[in-house]
Short mmCIF file of C-alpha atoms in Angstrom, two decimals:
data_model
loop_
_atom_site.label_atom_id
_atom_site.label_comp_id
_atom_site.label_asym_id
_atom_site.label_seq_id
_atom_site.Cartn_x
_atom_site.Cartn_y
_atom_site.Cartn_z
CA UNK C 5 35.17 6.99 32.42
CA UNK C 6 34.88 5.44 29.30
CA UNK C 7 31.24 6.50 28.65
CA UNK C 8 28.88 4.50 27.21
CA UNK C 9 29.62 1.83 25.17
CA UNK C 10 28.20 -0.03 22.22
CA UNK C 11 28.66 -2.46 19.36
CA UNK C 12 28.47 -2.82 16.56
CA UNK C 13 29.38 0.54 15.33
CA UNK C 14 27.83 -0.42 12.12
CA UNK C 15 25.52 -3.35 10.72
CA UNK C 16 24.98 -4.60 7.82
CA UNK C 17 22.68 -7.74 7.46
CA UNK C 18 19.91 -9.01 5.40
CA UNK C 19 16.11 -9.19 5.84
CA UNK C 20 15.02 -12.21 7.93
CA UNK C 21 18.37 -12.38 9.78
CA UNK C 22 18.66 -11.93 13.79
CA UNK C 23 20.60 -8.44 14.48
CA UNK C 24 21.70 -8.16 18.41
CA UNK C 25 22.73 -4.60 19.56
CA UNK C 26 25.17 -4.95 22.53
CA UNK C 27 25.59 -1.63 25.31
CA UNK C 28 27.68 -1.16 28.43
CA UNK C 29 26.61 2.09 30.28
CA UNK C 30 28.73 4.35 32.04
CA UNK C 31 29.48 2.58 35.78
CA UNK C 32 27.54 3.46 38.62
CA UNK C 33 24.38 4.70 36.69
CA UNK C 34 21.39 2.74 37.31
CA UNK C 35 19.16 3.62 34.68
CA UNK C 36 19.75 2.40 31.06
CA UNK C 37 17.91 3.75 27.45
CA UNK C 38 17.48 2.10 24.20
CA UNK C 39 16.54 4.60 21.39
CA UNK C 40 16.24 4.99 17.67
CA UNK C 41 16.89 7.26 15.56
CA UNK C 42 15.24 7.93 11.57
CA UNK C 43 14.78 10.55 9.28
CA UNK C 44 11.02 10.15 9.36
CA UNK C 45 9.89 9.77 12.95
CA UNK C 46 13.16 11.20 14.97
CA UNK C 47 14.50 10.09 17.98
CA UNK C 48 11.74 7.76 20.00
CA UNK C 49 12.69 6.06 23.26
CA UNK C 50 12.11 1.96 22.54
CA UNK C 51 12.75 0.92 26.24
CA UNK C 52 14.30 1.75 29.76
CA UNK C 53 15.43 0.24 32.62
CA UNK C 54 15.76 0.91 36.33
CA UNK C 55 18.47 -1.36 38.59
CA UNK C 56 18.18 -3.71 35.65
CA UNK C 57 14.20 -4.58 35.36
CA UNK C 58 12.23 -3.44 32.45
CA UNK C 59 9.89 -0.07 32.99
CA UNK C 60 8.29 1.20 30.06
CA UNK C 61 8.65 -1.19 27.01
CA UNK C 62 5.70 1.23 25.01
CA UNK C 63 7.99 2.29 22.73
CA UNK C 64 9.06 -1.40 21.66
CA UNK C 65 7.32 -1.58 18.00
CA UNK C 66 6.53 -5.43 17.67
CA UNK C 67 7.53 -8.37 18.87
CA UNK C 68 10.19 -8.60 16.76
CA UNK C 69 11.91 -6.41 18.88
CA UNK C 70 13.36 -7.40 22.60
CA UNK C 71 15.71 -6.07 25.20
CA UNK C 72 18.26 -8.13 28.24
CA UNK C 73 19.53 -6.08 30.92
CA UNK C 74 21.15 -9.25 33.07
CA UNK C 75 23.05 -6.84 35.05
CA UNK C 76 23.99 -3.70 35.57
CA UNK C 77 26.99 -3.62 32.95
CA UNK C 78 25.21 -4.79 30.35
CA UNK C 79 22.12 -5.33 27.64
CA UNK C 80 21.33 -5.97 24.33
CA UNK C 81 18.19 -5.12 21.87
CA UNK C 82 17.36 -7.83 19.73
CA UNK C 83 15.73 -7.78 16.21
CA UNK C 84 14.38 -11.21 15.08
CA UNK C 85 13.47 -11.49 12.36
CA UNK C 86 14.97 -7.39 11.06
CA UNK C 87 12.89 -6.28 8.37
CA UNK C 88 14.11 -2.92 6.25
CA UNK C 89 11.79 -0.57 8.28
CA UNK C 90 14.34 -1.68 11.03
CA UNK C 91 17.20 0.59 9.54
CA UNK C 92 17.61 3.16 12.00
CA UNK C 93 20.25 4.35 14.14
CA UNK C 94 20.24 2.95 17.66
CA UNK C 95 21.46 4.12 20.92
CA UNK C 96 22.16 3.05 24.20
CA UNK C 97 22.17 6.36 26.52
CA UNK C 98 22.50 5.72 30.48
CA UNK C 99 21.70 8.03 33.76
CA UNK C 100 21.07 7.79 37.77
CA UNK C 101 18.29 8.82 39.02
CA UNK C 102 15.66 8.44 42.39
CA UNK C 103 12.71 6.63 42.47
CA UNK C 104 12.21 6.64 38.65
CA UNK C 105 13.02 10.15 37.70
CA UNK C 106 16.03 10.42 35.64
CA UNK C 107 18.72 13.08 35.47
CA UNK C 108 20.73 14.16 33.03
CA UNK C 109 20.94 10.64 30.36
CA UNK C 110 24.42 10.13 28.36
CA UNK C 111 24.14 8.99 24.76
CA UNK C 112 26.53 6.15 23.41
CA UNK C 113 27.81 6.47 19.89
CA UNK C 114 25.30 4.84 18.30
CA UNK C 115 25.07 1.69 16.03
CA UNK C 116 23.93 2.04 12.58
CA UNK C 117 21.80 -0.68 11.18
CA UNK C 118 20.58 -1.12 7.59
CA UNK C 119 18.54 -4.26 6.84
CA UNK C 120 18.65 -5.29 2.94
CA UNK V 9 -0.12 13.22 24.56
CA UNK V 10 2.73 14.97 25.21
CA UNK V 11 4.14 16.62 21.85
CA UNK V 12 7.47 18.47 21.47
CA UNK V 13 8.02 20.89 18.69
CA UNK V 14 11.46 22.72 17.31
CA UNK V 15 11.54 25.74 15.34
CA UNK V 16 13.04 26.58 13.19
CA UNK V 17 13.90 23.48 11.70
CA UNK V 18 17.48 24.84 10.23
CA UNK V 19 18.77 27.94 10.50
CA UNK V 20 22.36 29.39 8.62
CA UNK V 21 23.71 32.62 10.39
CA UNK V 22 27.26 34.15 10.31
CA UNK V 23 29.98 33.56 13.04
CA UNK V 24 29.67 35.93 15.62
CA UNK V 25 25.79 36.24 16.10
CA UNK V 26 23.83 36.03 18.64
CA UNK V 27 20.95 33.21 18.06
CA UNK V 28 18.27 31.66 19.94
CA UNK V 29 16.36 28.44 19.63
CA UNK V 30 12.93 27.47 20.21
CA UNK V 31 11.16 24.91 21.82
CA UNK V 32 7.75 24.26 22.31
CA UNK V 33 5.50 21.46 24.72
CA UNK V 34 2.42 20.59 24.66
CA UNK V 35 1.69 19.23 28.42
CA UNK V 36 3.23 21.45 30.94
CA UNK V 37 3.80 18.76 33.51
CA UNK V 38 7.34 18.01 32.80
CA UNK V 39 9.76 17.02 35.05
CA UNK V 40 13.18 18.60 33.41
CA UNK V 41 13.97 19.56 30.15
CA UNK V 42 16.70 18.62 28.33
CA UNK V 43 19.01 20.40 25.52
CA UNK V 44 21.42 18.09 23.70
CA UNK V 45 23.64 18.80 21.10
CA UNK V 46 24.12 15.46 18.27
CA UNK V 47 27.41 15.82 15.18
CA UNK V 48 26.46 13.97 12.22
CA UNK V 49 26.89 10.60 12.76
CA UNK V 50 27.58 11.41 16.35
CA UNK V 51 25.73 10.06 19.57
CA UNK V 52 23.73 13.20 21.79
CA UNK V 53 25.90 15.37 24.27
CA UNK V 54 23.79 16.83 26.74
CA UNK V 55 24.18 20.62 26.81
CA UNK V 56 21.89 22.09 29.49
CA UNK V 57 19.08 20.27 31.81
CA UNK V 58 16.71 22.66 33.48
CA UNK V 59 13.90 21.20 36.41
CA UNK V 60 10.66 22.21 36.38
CA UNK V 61 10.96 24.61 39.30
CA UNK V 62 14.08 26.62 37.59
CA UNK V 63 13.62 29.41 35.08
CA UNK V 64 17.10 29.17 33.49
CA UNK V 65 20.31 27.36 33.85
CA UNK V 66 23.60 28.93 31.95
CA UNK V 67 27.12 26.94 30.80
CA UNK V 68 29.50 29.17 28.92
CA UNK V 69 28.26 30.43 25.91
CA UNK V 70 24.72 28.85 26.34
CA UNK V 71 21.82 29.80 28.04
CA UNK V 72 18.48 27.75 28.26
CA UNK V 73 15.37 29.45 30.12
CA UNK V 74 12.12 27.63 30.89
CA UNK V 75 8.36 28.79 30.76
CA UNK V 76 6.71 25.94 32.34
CA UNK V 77 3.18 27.53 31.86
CA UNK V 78 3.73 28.44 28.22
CA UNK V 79 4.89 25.19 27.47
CA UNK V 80 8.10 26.85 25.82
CA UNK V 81 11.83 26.75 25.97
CA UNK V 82 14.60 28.53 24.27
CA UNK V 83 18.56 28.01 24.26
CA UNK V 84 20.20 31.02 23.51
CA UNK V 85 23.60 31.25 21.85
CA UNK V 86 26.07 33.83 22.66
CA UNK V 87 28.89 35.38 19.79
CA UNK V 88 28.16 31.76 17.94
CA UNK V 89 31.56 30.23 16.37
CA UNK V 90 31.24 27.26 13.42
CA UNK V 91 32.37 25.02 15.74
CA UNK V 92 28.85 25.42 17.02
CA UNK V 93 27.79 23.80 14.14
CA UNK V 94 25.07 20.83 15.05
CA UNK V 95 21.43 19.74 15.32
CA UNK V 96 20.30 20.77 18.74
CA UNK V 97 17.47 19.06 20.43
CA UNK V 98 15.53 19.76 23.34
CA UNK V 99 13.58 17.10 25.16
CA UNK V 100 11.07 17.04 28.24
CA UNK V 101 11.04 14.64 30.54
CA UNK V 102 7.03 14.03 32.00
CA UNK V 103 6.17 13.96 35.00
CA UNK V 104 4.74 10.39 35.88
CA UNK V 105 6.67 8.77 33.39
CA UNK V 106 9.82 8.57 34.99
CA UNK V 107 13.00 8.42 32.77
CA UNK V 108 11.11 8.46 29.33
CA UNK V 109 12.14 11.55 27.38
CA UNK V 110 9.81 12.36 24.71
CA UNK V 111 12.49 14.39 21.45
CA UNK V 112 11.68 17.26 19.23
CA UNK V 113 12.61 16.84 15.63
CA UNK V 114 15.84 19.20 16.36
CA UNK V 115 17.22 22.36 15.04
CA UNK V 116 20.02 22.32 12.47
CA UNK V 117 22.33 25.13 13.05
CA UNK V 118 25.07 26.23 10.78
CA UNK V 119 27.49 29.08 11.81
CA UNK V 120 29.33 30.20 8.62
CA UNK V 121 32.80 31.54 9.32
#
């Protein structure tokens, strides 16, 4: 398997544009992860999904910020409009799991955003 | 509110030692706990994942017990190499939350050859 799978690598864009974040998780797994990673605050979950629909969205900061899972190969995290603060590291991770309880989650590469 | 803590926060030792690192919860109602292992400018590769009702779980090299009621964790390190070089981070997963993992900060190890 390929693993999980996301793009951009990297992102550059400037303040006020619209930044999309694109993942594939590894096929088969029915549970998908956004996260993001900074200096300051570590590694905080943003949102997950279960076969595709939304569960905990707490972690989502503003608005700004939204997530697609339209099926089970795909989803994207959206930043409209990004803002600096927004420079992070995101991942995508993926896992199965029963009735909400995950097992062991898989961590794409990671796509590096910085917002000017 | 569940709180995870990692300590130390970097720690240099020379190849060949044995080394153990620390993990500390706050809410003992976890589900699993997870050890990963992130590169610089690498994504997370999980290492070890232990459920609430085991006391230890062992791969190679690595050993990770559990201590549900003292709300601690450590990953123990055998003969470490400077390939073992990383941040290693430990995450619990809680109980009625279902797939949310809530991160320490990480350890940053450095194995000097």
């Amino acid at each position: 398997d390929a693993g999980v799978i996301q793009s951009p690598r990297h992102e550059v864009t400037e303040m006020g544009q619209e930044v999309t974040l694109r993942c594939k998780p590894i096929s088969g797994h029915n549970s998908l992860f956004w996260y993001r990673q900074t200096m300051m605050r570590g590694l905080e979950l943003l949102i997950y999904f279960n076969n595709n629909v939304p569960i905990d969205d707490s972690g989502m900061p503003e608005d700004r910020f939204s997530a697609k899972m339209p099926n089970a190969s795909f989803s994207t995290l959206k930043i409209q409009p990004s803002e600096p603060r927004d420079s992070a590291v995101y991942f995508c991770a993926s896992s199965m799991g029963q009735g909400g309880y995950q097992e062991t989650q898989y961590f794409g590469p990671g796509t590096r955003l910085l917002v000017l | 509110k569940q709180e995870v803590t990692q300590i130390p926060a970097a720690l240099s030792v020379p190849e060949g030692e044995n080394l153990v690192l620390n993990c500390s919860f706050t809410d003992s109602a976890i589900y699993n706990l997870q050890w990963f292992r992130q590169d610089p400018g690498k994504g997370l590769t999980s290492l070890l994942l232990i459920q609430s009702s085991q006391r230890e779980q062992t791969s190679g090299r690595l050993n990770a017990s559990l201590d549900k009621s003292s709300g601690r964790s450590t990953l123990y390190i055998a003969a470490s190499q400077p390939g073992d070089s990383a941040t290693y981070l430990c995450a619990v997963n809680k109980h009625n939350q279902g797939g949310k993992l809530i991160f320490g900060q990480g350890t940053e190890l450095s194995v000097k050859p």
